[in-house]
Amino acid sequence: MSIGIVQFGGSNCDLDVLHVLKDVLGVDAELVWYKEENLERFEGIVIPGGFSYGDYLRAGAIAARTPIMNSVKELAESGKPVIGICNGFQILTESGLLAGALTTNDYPKFRCEPTFLRVEATDTPFTSKFKKGDVLSIPIAHMEGNFYADESTLSSLEDNAQVAFRYVDKDGKVSDEANPNGSKENIAGILSSKKNVLGMMPHPERASEEILGSKDGLKILESMVEFISKK
Amino acid sequence: MQYQADVTIELKSGMLDPEGTTIKRALEHLGYKTESVRTAKKYTIDLQAENVQTARETVEQMCQKLIANPIIHNYAISLRELQ
């Protein structure tokens, strides 16, 4: 089993994800430069955070149009798990693999801080190790993380249980104060309709070891690994 | 034929425009009262096309596939022939 971590020019969380998968979880993982188009050897894909192509045009817009993303789409269509973190989430919405868009934070500043997330869906390859309603501490680091979708898209995301995580306070309550960027319905992460593609603004790889202050993010990657090994 | 297209991309109405709001506030510091300030981006694209209709269709496709994000943006194209 091997997991591929896609590197674009400007990706910068690629090595952190590699470290967590290889050194913390002991899984075979490999960096894949964006010019490579054959992803058949991978059982799952991570699109890491960063500032691909300097956020030119819109965050994630250029990376979403590279040929490797066609291969990521094929891999996702075959049912294999794909997770996009931060810029990776922006790339997934820009490429149409996930619904909605990520726009500038309502208070237009780069926010890098811990957030609390509530687990909203557990029947997914990424959240099977949680219970519904679990509150996680996982940090964000972004300026374009304001999730936007029109009302009909939002209600279909809710109806199909495609909201994975919401920003909440430490007691698990949704509030405006707990929303760091103005996201609609406090949405921090969403799933594709088949649930095998997850995009999230918070960084699970930055909450994967004791020394980092939280290990809540590790369970997301662990769930993904377990999903792959059970297949 | 050589054409030049000015493509203007703006946020759909009703969408938050934090940059525009900040500029509105700064204008108030200078004593200017405004109803609203909204930001837009302009791209100038030079291209060859057989005729004006093909040029417009091509730029339209560029907007839909890359330059605008139809979920959040409206776009306008202004096209002229270059001599």
Short mmCIF file of N, CA and C in Angstrom, two decimals, chain A residues 36-199:
data_model
loop_
_atom_site.label_atom_id
_atom_site.label_comp_id
_atom_site.label_asym_id
_atom_site.label_seq_id
_atom_site.Cartn_x
_atom_site.Cartn_y
_atom_site.Cartn_z
N GLU A 36 4.10 14.31 -13.05
CA GLU A 36 3.85 12.89 -13.21
C GLU A 36 2.34 12.69 -13.37
N GLU A 37 1.95 11.83 -14.30
CA GLU A 37 0.50 11.68 -14.50
C GLU A 37 0.00 10.30 -14.13
N ASN A 38 0.92 9.36 -13.94
CA ASN A 38 0.49 8.00 -13.62
C ASN A 38 0.44 7.81 -12.10
N LEU A 39 -0.76 7.68 -11.59
CA LEU A 39 -0.92 7.54 -10.13
C LEU A 39 -1.44 6.14 -9.77
N GLU A 40 -1.37 5.21 -10.75
CA GLU A 40 -1.98 3.90 -10.53
C GLU A 40 -1.40 3.14 -9.36
N ARG A 41 -0.14 3.42 -9.02
CA ARG A 41 0.49 2.66 -7.93
C ARG A 41 0.01 3.09 -6.54
N PHE A 42 -0.78 4.17 -6.48
CA PHE A 42 -1.20 4.68 -5.17
C PHE A 42 -2.60 4.22 -4.78
N GLU A 43 -2.75 3.97 -3.49
CA GLU A 43 -4.06 3.57 -2.95
C GLU A 43 -4.80 4.77 -2.38
N GLY A 44 -4.10 5.88 -2.25
CA GLY A 44 -4.72 7.10 -1.76
C GLY A 44 -3.85 8.28 -2.09
N ILE A 45 -4.43 9.48 -2.07
CA ILE A 45 -3.69 10.68 -2.46
C ILE A 45 -3.91 11.78 -1.41
N VAL A 46 -2.83 12.48 -1.10
CA VAL A 46 -2.93 13.68 -0.26
C VAL A 46 -2.52 14.87 -1.11
N ILE A 47 -3.35 15.91 -1.11
CA ILE A 47 -2.94 17.17 -1.73
C ILE A 47 -2.67 18.13 -0.57
N PRO A 48 -1.39 18.42 -0.34
CA PRO A 48 -1.01 19.14 0.87
C PRO A 48 -1.22 20.65 0.75
N GLY A 49 -1.00 21.33 1.86
CA GLY A 49 -1.16 22.77 1.88
C GLY A 49 0.03 23.50 1.29
N GLY A 50 -0.10 24.81 1.23
CA GLY A 50 0.97 25.63 0.68
C GLY A 50 0.38 26.79 -0.10
N PHE A 51 1.17 27.29 -1.03
CA PHE A 51 0.73 28.42 -1.87
C PHE A 51 1.05 28.07 -3.31
N SER A 52 0.39 27.03 -3.84
CA SER A 52 0.74 26.59 -5.18
C SER A 52 0.63 27.75 -6.16
N TYR A 53 1.66 27.91 -6.96
CA TYR A 53 1.73 28.97 -7.99
C TYR A 53 1.45 30.34 -7.39
N GLY A 54 1.94 30.52 -6.15
CA GLY A 54 1.85 31.83 -5.52
C GLY A 54 0.43 32.34 -5.33
N ASP A 55 -0.55 31.41 -5.34
CA ASP A 55 -1.95 31.83 -5.25
C ASP A 55 -2.34 32.76 -6.40
N TYR A 56 -1.60 32.72 -7.50
CA TYR A 56 -1.93 33.56 -8.66
C TYR A 56 -3.35 33.24 -9.13
N LEU A 57 -4.03 34.25 -9.63
CA LEU A 57 -5.40 34.17 -10.14
C LEU A 57 -6.38 33.96 -8.98
N ARG A 58 -6.40 32.78 -8.40
CA ARG A 58 -7.14 32.50 -7.16
C ARG A 58 -6.41 31.34 -6.49
N ALA A 59 -6.52 31.25 -5.16
CA ALA A 59 -5.84 30.16 -4.47
C ALA A 59 -6.28 28.81 -5.05
N GLY A 60 -5.33 28.05 -5.54
CA GLY A 60 -5.61 26.70 -6.05
C GLY A 60 -6.02 26.63 -7.52
N ALA A 61 -6.27 27.79 -8.14
CA ALA A 61 -6.84 27.79 -9.50
C ALA A 61 -5.89 27.20 -10.54
N ILE A 62 -4.61 27.52 -10.42
CA ILE A 62 -3.66 27.06 -11.45
C ILE A 62 -3.39 25.57 -11.24
N ALA A 63 -3.12 25.18 -10.01
CA ALA A 63 -2.84 23.77 -9.72
C ALA A 63 -3.99 22.87 -10.16
N ALA A 64 -5.22 23.38 -10.00
CA ALA A 64 -6.40 22.58 -10.35
C ALA A 64 -6.45 22.26 -11.84
N ARG A 65 -5.75 23.04 -12.67
CA ARG A 65 -5.78 22.81 -14.13
C ARG A 65 -4.55 22.09 -14.64
N THR A 66 -3.73 21.54 -13.76
CA THR A 66 -2.57 20.78 -14.23
C THR A 66 -3.02 19.36 -14.57
N PRO A 67 -2.32 18.71 -15.53
CA PRO A 67 -2.76 17.37 -15.96
C PRO A 67 -2.82 16.35 -14.83
N ILE A 68 -1.98 16.47 -13.81
CA ILE A 68 -2.01 15.46 -12.74
C ILE A 68 -3.38 15.43 -12.07
N MET A 69 -4.10 16.57 -12.11
CA MET A 69 -5.40 16.59 -11.45
C MET A 69 -6.42 15.72 -12.19
N ASN A 70 -6.21 15.52 -13.51
CA ASN A 70 -7.07 14.57 -14.22
C ASN A 70 -6.86 13.16 -13.68
N SER A 71 -5.60 12.84 -13.37
CA SER A 71 -5.30 11.52 -12.81
C SER A 71 -5.88 11.39 -11.40
N VAL A 72 -5.84 12.50 -10.64
CA VAL A 72 -6.42 12.48 -9.30
C VAL A 72 -7.94 12.24 -9.40
N LYS A 73 -8.57 12.89 -10.41
CA LYS A 73 -10.01 12.68 -10.62
C LYS A 73 -10.32 11.22 -10.92
N GLU A 74 -9.52 10.62 -11.80
CA GLU A 74 -9.74 9.20 -12.16
C GLU A 74 -9.60 8.32 -10.92
N LEU A 75 -8.55 8.61 -10.14
CA LEU A 75 -8.31 7.83 -8.93
C LEU A 75 -9.50 7.97 -7.96
N ALA A 76 -10.01 9.19 -7.86
CA ALA A 76 -11.16 9.42 -6.96
C ALA A 76 -12.40 8.70 -7.49
N GLU A 77 -12.58 8.74 -8.81
CA GLU A 77 -13.74 8.06 -9.40
C GLU A 77 -13.70 6.56 -9.15
N SER A 78 -12.47 6.00 -9.01
CA SER A 78 -12.36 4.56 -8.76
C SER A 78 -12.66 4.24 -7.30
N GLY A 79 -12.91 5.27 -6.47
CA GLY A 79 -13.30 5.03 -5.09
C GLY A 79 -12.18 5.16 -4.08
N LYS A 80 -10.95 5.39 -4.57
CA LYS A 80 -9.82 5.55 -3.65
C LYS A 80 -9.92 6.88 -2.91
N PRO A 81 -9.39 6.94 -1.68
CA PRO A 81 -9.54 8.18 -0.90
C PRO A 81 -8.56 9.27 -1.32
N VAL A 82 -9.06 10.51 -1.35
CA VAL A 82 -8.25 11.69 -1.67
C VAL A 82 -8.55 12.73 -0.59
N ILE A 83 -7.49 13.24 0.04
CA ILE A 83 -7.70 14.31 1.01
C ILE A 83 -6.92 15.55 0.58
N GLY A 84 -7.58 16.69 0.58
CA GLY A 84 -6.93 17.96 0.28
C GLY A 84 -6.94 18.81 1.54
N ILE A 85 -5.77 19.28 1.92
CA ILE A 85 -5.63 20.05 3.16
C ILE A 85 -5.29 21.50 2.81
N CYS A 86 -6.08 22.44 3.32
CA CYS A 86 -5.80 23.86 3.15
C CYS A 86 -5.74 24.22 1.65
N ASN A 87 -4.55 24.54 1.13
CA ASN A 87 -4.45 24.80 -0.31
C ASN A 87 -4.94 23.58 -1.10
N GLY A 88 -4.77 22.40 -0.55
CA GLY A 88 -5.28 21.19 -1.21
C GLY A 88 -6.80 21.21 -1.32
N PHE A 89 -7.47 21.74 -0.29
CA PHE A 89 -8.94 21.90 -0.32
C PHE A 89 -9.31 22.91 -1.41
N GLN A 90 -8.57 24.01 -1.46
CA GLN A 90 -8.84 25.02 -2.49
C GLN A 90 -8.67 24.43 -3.89
N ILE A 91 -7.65 23.58 -4.05
CA ILE A 91 -7.41 22.94 -5.36
C ILE A 91 -8.57 22.00 -5.70
N LEU A 92 -9.07 21.27 -4.71
CA LEU A 92 -10.17 20.33 -4.96
C LEU A 92 -11.46 21.05 -5.34
N THR A 93 -11.75 22.21 -4.73
CA THR A 93 -12.96 22.93 -5.14
C THR A 93 -12.76 23.54 -6.53
N GLU A 94 -11.56 24.09 -6.76
CA GLU A 94 -11.29 24.69 -8.08
C GLU A 94 -11.35 23.65 -9.20
N SER A 95 -11.00 22.39 -8.88
CA SER A 95 -11.01 21.37 -9.93
C SER A 95 -12.38 20.72 -10.07
N GLY A 96 -13.32 21.09 -9.21
CA GLY A 96 -14.67 20.55 -9.33
C GLY A 96 -14.86 19.22 -8.61
N LEU A 97 -13.81 18.73 -7.96
CA LEU A 97 -13.96 17.47 -7.21
C LEU A 97 -14.79 17.66 -5.95
N LEU A 98 -14.80 18.89 -5.44
CA LEU A 98 -15.65 19.22 -4.31
C LEU A 98 -16.48 20.46 -4.64
N ALA A 99 -17.61 20.59 -3.96
CA ALA A 99 -18.52 21.70 -4.24
C ALA A 99 -18.04 22.99 -3.58
N GLY A 100 -18.58 24.12 -4.04
CA GLY A 100 -18.33 25.40 -3.38
C GLY A 100 -17.02 26.04 -3.78
N ALA A 101 -16.66 27.08 -3.01
CA ALA A 101 -15.42 27.81 -3.29
C ALA A 101 -14.88 28.35 -1.97
N LEU A 102 -13.56 28.62 -1.95
CA LEU A 102 -12.95 29.19 -0.75
C LEU A 102 -12.49 30.60 -1.08
N THR A 103 -13.06 31.57 -0.39
CA THR A 103 -12.79 32.97 -0.70
C THR A 103 -12.08 33.62 0.49
N THR A 104 -11.76 34.89 0.32
CA THR A 104 -11.00 35.61 1.34
C THR A 104 -11.74 35.62 2.69
N ASN A 105 -11.00 35.41 3.76
CA ASN A 105 -11.57 35.45 5.11
C ASN A 105 -12.39 36.72 5.30
N ASP A 106 -13.46 36.64 6.06
CA ASP A 106 -14.32 37.82 6.23
C ASP A 106 -13.55 38.99 6.85
N TYR A 107 -12.65 38.68 7.81
CA TYR A 107 -11.70 39.69 8.24
C TYR A 107 -10.42 39.35 7.49
N PRO A 108 -10.06 40.17 6.48
CA PRO A 108 -9.09 39.70 5.47
C PRO A 108 -7.65 39.65 5.95
N LYS A 109 -7.39 38.69 6.81
CA LYS A 109 -6.06 38.56 7.37
C LYS A 109 -5.69 37.09 7.39
N PHE A 110 -4.38 36.82 7.33
CA PHE A 110 -3.90 35.44 7.41
C PHE A 110 -4.03 34.98 8.85
N ARG A 111 -4.83 33.96 9.09
CA ARG A 111 -5.03 33.49 10.46
C ARG A 111 -4.35 32.15 10.66
N CYS A 112 -3.46 32.11 11.65
CA CYS A 112 -2.67 30.91 11.94
C CYS A 112 -2.84 30.65 13.42
N GLU A 113 -3.72 29.73 13.79
CA GLU A 113 -4.07 29.54 15.20
C GLU A 113 -4.80 28.21 15.39
N PRO A 114 -4.87 27.73 16.63
CA PRO A 114 -5.63 26.49 16.85
C PRO A 114 -7.14 26.75 16.69
N THR A 115 -7.86 25.77 16.18
CA THR A 115 -9.32 25.89 16.12
C THR A 115 -9.92 24.60 16.68
N PHE A 116 -11.16 24.71 17.11
CA PHE A 116 -11.91 23.51 17.52
C PHE A 116 -12.84 23.12 16.39
N LEU A 117 -12.87 21.83 16.11
CA LEU A 117 -13.72 21.31 15.04
C LEU A 117 -14.65 20.26 15.64
N ARG A 118 -15.88 20.23 15.13
CA ARG A 118 -16.80 19.18 15.54
C ARG A 118 -16.95 18.18 14.40
N VAL A 119 -16.85 16.92 14.73
CA VAL A 119 -17.00 15.87 13.72
C VAL A 119 -18.48 15.73 13.39
N GLU A 120 -18.83 15.90 12.11
CA GLU A 120 -20.23 15.87 11.70
C GLU A 120 -20.62 14.58 10.98
N ALA A 121 -19.62 13.91 10.41
CA ALA A 121 -19.90 12.68 9.66
C ALA A 121 -18.84 11.66 10.02
N THR A 122 -19.26 10.45 10.36
CA THR A 122 -18.27 9.43 10.73
C THR A 122 -18.24 8.26 9.75
N ASP A 123 -19.21 8.23 8.87
CA ASP A 123 -19.28 7.14 7.90
C ASP A 123 -18.45 7.50 6.66
N THR A 124 -17.16 7.79 6.88
CA THR A 124 -16.30 8.21 5.78
C THR A 124 -14.92 7.59 5.97
N PRO A 125 -14.13 7.51 4.91
CA PRO A 125 -12.79 6.92 5.04
C PRO A 125 -11.85 7.74 5.93
N PHE A 126 -12.24 8.95 6.30
CA PHE A 126 -11.33 9.84 7.02
C PHE A 126 -11.73 10.07 8.47
N THR A 127 -12.93 9.67 8.83
CA THR A 127 -13.43 10.02 10.17
C THR A 127 -13.98 8.80 10.91
N SER A 128 -13.64 7.59 10.43
CA SER A 128 -14.22 6.39 11.03
C SER A 128 -13.73 6.19 12.46
N LYS A 129 -12.61 6.80 12.83
CA LYS A 129 -12.08 6.62 14.18
C LYS A 129 -12.68 7.60 15.19
N PHE A 130 -13.64 8.41 14.73
CA PHE A 130 -14.29 9.37 15.63
C PHE A 130 -15.72 8.96 15.92
N LYS A 131 -16.28 9.63 16.94
CA LYS A 131 -17.72 9.54 17.17
C LYS A 131 -18.32 10.85 16.72
N LYS A 132 -19.55 10.80 16.25
CA LYS A 132 -20.22 12.03 15.84
C LYS A 132 -20.29 13.00 17.01
N GLY A 133 -19.91 14.25 16.78
CA GLY A 133 -19.95 15.24 17.85
C GLY A 133 -18.63 15.40 18.59
N ASP A 134 -17.64 14.53 18.31
CA ASP A 134 -16.31 14.70 18.92
C ASP A 134 -15.78 16.09 18.60
N VAL A 135 -15.13 16.70 19.58
CA VAL A 135 -14.52 18.02 19.35
C VAL A 135 -13.01 17.84 19.26
N LEU A 136 -12.44 18.31 18.15
CA LEU A 136 -11.00 18.15 17.89
C LEU A 136 -10.31 19.50 17.95
N SER A 137 -9.05 19.49 18.31
CA SER A 137 -8.25 20.71 18.25
C SER A 137 -7.22 20.55 17.13
N ILE A 138 -7.44 21.30 16.05
CA ILE A 138 -6.55 21.22 14.89
C ILE A 138 -6.33 22.65 14.37
N PRO A 139 -5.10 23.04 14.10
CA PRO A 139 -4.87 24.45 13.72
C PRO A 139 -5.18 24.77 12.26
N ILE A 140 -5.49 26.05 12.03
CA ILE A 140 -5.64 26.56 10.66
C ILE A 140 -4.45 27.47 10.35
N ALA A 141 -4.25 27.75 9.07
CA ALA A 141 -3.23 28.71 8.62
C ALA A 141 -3.60 29.13 7.21
N HIS A 142 -4.45 30.16 7.09
CA HIS A 142 -4.89 30.54 5.75
C HIS A 142 -5.46 31.96 5.72
N MET A 143 -5.55 32.50 4.51
CA MET A 143 -6.26 33.77 4.32
C MET A 143 -7.48 33.59 3.42
N GLU A 144 -7.50 32.49 2.65
CA GLU A 144 -8.67 32.23 1.80
C GLU A 144 -9.32 30.92 2.23
N GLY A 145 -10.01 30.97 3.37
CA GLY A 145 -10.61 29.74 3.88
C GLY A 145 -12.09 29.89 4.13
N ASN A 146 -12.63 30.98 3.60
CA ASN A 146 -14.04 31.32 3.81
C ASN A 146 -14.89 30.48 2.85
N PHE A 147 -15.46 29.39 3.36
CA PHE A 147 -16.20 28.48 2.47
C PHE A 147 -17.51 29.11 2.02
N TYR A 148 -17.69 29.15 0.71
CA TYR A 148 -18.92 29.71 0.14
C TYR A 148 -19.57 28.71 -0.81
N ALA A 149 -20.88 28.58 -0.70
CA ALA A 149 -21.66 27.84 -1.69
C ALA A 149 -23.05 28.44 -1.67
N ASP A 150 -23.76 28.36 -2.80
CA ASP A 150 -25.11 28.94 -2.81
C ASP A 150 -26.04 28.06 -1.96
N GLU A 151 -27.23 28.60 -1.69
CA GLU A 151 -28.13 27.95 -0.73
C GLU A 151 -28.48 26.51 -1.14
N SER A 152 -28.70 26.30 -2.45
CA SER A 152 -29.12 24.95 -2.84
C SER A 152 -27.96 23.96 -2.68
N THR A 153 -26.73 24.43 -2.96
CA THR A 153 -25.57 23.55 -2.75
C THR A 153 -25.40 23.25 -1.27
N LEU A 154 -25.56 24.28 -0.45
CA LEU A 154 -25.41 24.08 1.00
C LEU A 154 -26.42 23.07 1.53
N SER A 155 -27.68 23.20 1.05
CA SER A 155 -28.66 22.27 1.60
C SER A 155 -28.43 20.86 1.08
N SER A 156 -27.90 20.72 -0.14
CA SER A 156 -27.64 19.35 -0.59
C SER A 156 -26.43 18.77 0.16
N LEU A 157 -25.47 19.61 0.53
CA LEU A 157 -24.34 19.12 1.35
C LEU A 157 -24.85 18.63 2.70
N GLU A 158 -25.79 19.38 3.27
CA GLU A 158 -26.35 18.99 4.57
C GLU A 158 -27.17 17.71 4.43
N ASP A 159 -28.05 17.69 3.41
CA ASP A 159 -28.94 16.54 3.24
C ASP A 159 -28.18 15.23 3.01
N ASN A 160 -27.06 15.32 2.29
CA ASN A 160 -26.31 14.10 2.00
C ASN A 160 -25.20 13.84 3.01
N ALA A 161 -25.23 14.56 4.13
CA ALA A 161 -24.20 14.39 5.18
C ALA A 161 -22.79 14.53 4.62
N GLN A 162 -22.59 15.58 3.78
CA GLN A 162 -21.27 15.80 3.21
C GLN A 162 -20.44 16.83 3.98
N VAL A 163 -21.02 17.37 5.05
CA VAL A 163 -20.21 18.26 5.90
C VAL A 163 -19.43 17.37 6.86
N ALA A 164 -18.09 17.45 6.79
CA ALA A 164 -17.26 16.59 7.63
C ALA A 164 -16.98 17.24 8.98
N PHE A 165 -16.61 18.53 8.94
CA PHE A 165 -16.24 19.24 10.16
C PHE A 165 -16.82 20.65 10.15
N ARG A 166 -17.14 21.13 11.37
CA ARG A 166 -17.57 22.52 11.54
C ARG A 166 -16.71 23.18 12.61
N TYR A 167 -16.46 24.48 12.45
CA TYR A 167 -15.76 25.24 13.49
C TYR A 167 -16.72 25.44 14.65
N VAL A 168 -16.25 25.12 15.86
CA VAL A 168 -17.09 25.25 17.06
C VAL A 168 -16.24 25.84 18.20
N ASP A 169 -16.89 26.14 19.31
CA ASP A 169 -16.12 26.53 20.49
C ASP A 169 -15.68 25.26 21.22
N LYS A 170 -14.98 25.43 22.34
CA LYS A 170 -14.38 24.25 22.99
C LYS A 170 -15.44 23.27 23.51
N ASP A 171 -16.67 23.78 23.67
CA ASP A 171 -17.74 22.90 24.14
C ASP A 171 -18.51 22.25 22.98
N GLY A 172 -18.05 22.51 21.77
CA GLY A 172 -18.70 21.88 20.63
C GLY A 172 -19.88 22.64 20.07
N LYS A 173 -20.02 23.92 20.47
CA LYS A 173 -21.17 24.71 19.98
C LYS A 173 -20.76 25.57 18.80
N VAL A 174 -21.63 25.56 17.77
CA VAL A 174 -21.40 26.42 16.60
C VAL A 174 -21.72 27.86 16.99
N SER A 175 -20.80 28.78 16.71
CA SER A 175 -21.08 30.20 16.98
C SER A 175 -20.29 31.06 16.01
N ASP A 176 -20.68 32.32 15.88
CA ASP A 176 -19.94 33.24 15.01
C ASP A 176 -18.53 33.45 15.55
N GLU A 177 -18.39 33.49 16.88
CA GLU A 177 -17.07 33.72 17.48
C GLU A 177 -16.11 32.58 17.16
N ALA A 178 -16.67 31.37 17.02
CA ALA A 178 -15.81 30.21 16.76
C ALA A 178 -15.48 30.07 15.28
N ASN A 179 -16.09 30.92 14.47
CA ASN A 179 -15.88 30.83 13.02
C ASN A 179 -14.73 31.76 12.63
N PRO A 180 -13.57 31.19 12.24
CA PRO A 180 -12.38 32.04 12.08
C PRO A 180 -12.34 32.82 10.76
N ASN A 181 -13.24 32.51 9.83
CA ASN A 181 -13.06 33.06 8.49
C ASN A 181 -14.36 33.44 7.78
N GLY A 182 -15.49 33.26 8.44
CA GLY A 182 -16.76 33.63 7.80
C GLY A 182 -17.40 32.52 6.99
N SER A 183 -16.87 31.30 7.09
CA SER A 183 -17.42 30.19 6.30
C SER A 183 -18.92 30.02 6.54
N LYS A 184 -19.65 29.74 5.46
CA LYS A 184 -21.08 29.45 5.56
C LYS A 184 -21.28 28.26 6.50
N GLU A 185 -22.24 28.38 7.39
CA GLU A 185 -22.61 27.31 8.32
C GLU A 185 -21.40 26.78 9.11
N ASN A 186 -20.38 27.64 9.30
CA ASN A 186 -19.17 27.25 10.05
C ASN A 186 -18.44 26.04 9.45
N ILE A 187 -18.58 25.86 8.14
CA ILE A 187 -18.03 24.65 7.52
C ILE A 187 -16.50 24.72 7.43
N ALA A 188 -15.84 23.68 7.97
CA ALA A 188 -14.38 23.61 7.95
C ALA A 188 -13.89 22.54 6.98
N GLY A 189 -14.78 21.57 6.66
CA GLY A 189 -14.38 20.50 5.75
C GLY A 189 -15.59 19.83 5.15
N ILE A 190 -15.49 19.49 3.86
CA ILE A 190 -16.61 18.82 3.20
C ILE A 190 -16.14 17.58 2.43
N LEU A 191 -17.11 16.74 2.12
CA LEU A 191 -16.85 15.49 1.41
C LEU A 191 -17.51 15.50 0.04
N SER A 192 -17.00 14.66 -0.85
CA SER A 192 -17.68 14.46 -2.13
C SER A 192 -18.94 13.64 -1.90
N SER A 193 -19.78 13.52 -2.93
CA SER A 193 -21.03 12.78 -2.72
C SER A 193 -20.77 11.32 -2.37
N LYS A 194 -19.67 10.75 -2.91
CA LYS A 194 -19.35 9.35 -2.57
C LYS A 194 -18.53 9.24 -1.30
N LYS A 195 -18.21 10.38 -0.68
CA LYS A 195 -17.51 10.46 0.62
C LYS A 195 -16.04 10.04 0.57
N ASN A 196 -15.50 9.75 -0.60
CA ASN A 196 -14.09 9.33 -0.62
C ASN A 196 -13.14 10.49 -0.96
N VAL A 197 -13.68 11.70 -1.09
CA VAL A 197 -12.84 12.88 -1.25
C VAL A 197 -13.18 13.85 -0.12
N LEU A 198 -12.15 14.24 0.63
CA LEU A 198 -12.33 15.18 1.74
C LEU A 198 -11.47 16.41 1.51
N GLY A 199 -12.05 17.58 1.69
CA GLY A 199 -11.26 18.81 1.71
C GLY A 199 -11.48 19.48 3.04
#
